[in-house]
Amino acid sequence: MFGGGEATGDYLKTPKGRLGRYRWRTYRRVCLVEPRGKKSTSENDLLEFQGHVLKQLKKLRRQAFRGPIVLQVSLTTSGKTPSHAHTIAKNLLDLLSRPARALDTTRRGLLYLDDGQIHGLSVSCRHGGAKPEIFMTAMPLAFFLDDLDLAMHAAEELNSEDDMELHHGDNAIDSLRDFLTDKNGLRQVISRKADDSFLGYLRQQAQLQLLGRSTVSLSHLGDLFRIREGRRYRDDPIWNALYGSVEKIFRQAPFRILLAELPKAEGSSKLYKRDVEANIRRFQNDFSWIMVPLRVPVALEVVVKPPPDSKGGANDVDNILRNYIIPKVIEVLQPPSHIAWTIDIEAMKKDHPESERFWQRDLERLPRSTRIGITRYEVWRLSRFAGDKSPGFVSVALMADMFGTDDILHRIDTIIEKWEKHIRY
C-alpha cells in the first residue's frame, strides 16, 4: 500500500506520512458558515441560527463532540452599534451546545454538549463589514496537539523557533527613548505638529516591538501541554519535574501579566477582578512611556492552568475572558480596535492625499461604538496530570495585532505549509 515494503508504522514517521496524517486531520475539522449572522435575540432568530448549523452538521454527517475540543470563531459585523466580540461569542457558544426544544432533532448537543469541553478558543472580530458573517472551525483537542507537535518539528527542521517573530526593528524602543530625551536636538528644530506626528510614529513602532515579545512560542505551548514525551510518560515523576520547571519559567515571562489561580470560593470574584485590574495597571505603569497612549490594535493571548480539583462553569475558557480579563483590559488600556482610529486624517490629507482617501473610507464604515476594543482573543486551558497539586495560574499576553489573523491555529498551519515546501523541494 505504501510502496517499497515499508511498514505502516514506519511510514507514518516519515515526512510524507506525517503530512498525510496532518491532511487527514484538517479534512476532519468541522467548518461551519453562517452568512447571515445572528440578527437578534428573538426566539425565531435563535431557532433559525441553530437550524442552519444543524443542517450543515447533518450534511457533514457529524455528531456533537463529546470530548475536549478546540474552537476557532471569526466574526464580521455590519451594524451601526454592534456588540463587542466577547459578548457575541458568549451568545454564540450557548447556541452551539444545547439545541432549542423547538428544533427538530433528538441530539443532546448541537456542536458539543457543554462549554466546559472547550480547551482552546480563538475569537476574532472585524467590524464594519458589508454583511454579517460567522465562520467556525472545531476539532478534537487531540488533533490540535498532534498538529502542534508537527509544527514544533517543522520549526526545528526549518531552524525557525516560530513563524510569529515580528520584525519592527530591534531599535524601535531605543529610538523612542532618544527622541523623548531629545539627545539629537531634533525637537528643537521641527514644528509642534511635526513633533507630535513623529512621536506618534515612534511610539507605534516601539509598541509593536514591546508587544511582539510576549507571544507564546509554539514550542513553549507544546511544553505546557506536555506533548511528545509528556504525553507518553505523563505519570513519570522525572518528566513531571521537567515540565514543572518549564511551567515555572513560563510563569516568570517578563512581558506577560501573571495572575493568581482562578477563584473557587463563593464571593471571591470581586476580589479577583480587583487583582486583575491592579496587575493590568501595573503593567501599563511599568511601560507607560511606551504604552500611553496605545497606537496599535491589541489582541489577548491567555494560558490558564485551573486550580487543583476545580469544577464547574466558572473555569469555562470563555467565562474566564469575558468575566475577568477583557472588560478590565478595555477599561484600563483603551486600545483602538482598528489601526484607522490612530490615523491623523488632517495630516494625512495634507501630506499623503492618496492614502487619506483609503483611511477615510475605513473610518466611514467603522462604527464609532467600536472605537475602543480588542481585535482578537484566544485562551488555552492546560490539563492537569496525575499527582500535580501545584497552584493554578492565568498568564496574559497583550499582543500588537494589526490584521487580526495571527492566532496560534493560523501559525501552526502556516509553518507546516512552509515545511511541506521545504521537504518537497
Coordinates of C-alpha atoms in Angstrom, one line a residue, residues 220 223-224 226 240-254 256 258 305 382 388 390-391 393 395:
H220 CA 6.6 26.7 24.7
D223 CA 5.8 22.0 26.5
L224 CA 3.0 23.5 28.6
R226 CA 3.3 18.2 27.7
N240 CA 6.7 15.8 35.6
A241 CA 9.6 17.5 37.3
L242 CA 11.0 18.6 34.0
Y243 CA 7.7 20.0 32.7
G244 CA 7.2 21.6 36.1
S245 CA 10.4 23.6 35.6
V246 CA 9.2 24.6 32.1
E247 CA 6.0 25.9 33.6
K248 CA 7.8 27.8 36.3
I249 CA 9.9 29.6 33.7
F250 CA 6.8 30.5 31.7
R251 CA 5.1 31.9 34.8
Q252 CA 8.1 34.3 35.1
A253 CA 8.0 35.5 31.5
P254 CA 8.8 39.3 31.8
R256 CA 3.3 38.7 30.3
L258 CA 0.7 36.8 35.7
K305 CA -3.9 26.3 34.5
L382 CA -3.9 23.3 30.3
D388 CA 0.0 17.6 40.1
S390 CA 0.6 22.9 42.2
P391 CA -1.3 26.2 42.2
F393 CA -2.4 30.5 37.3
S395 CA -0.9 34.2 32.2

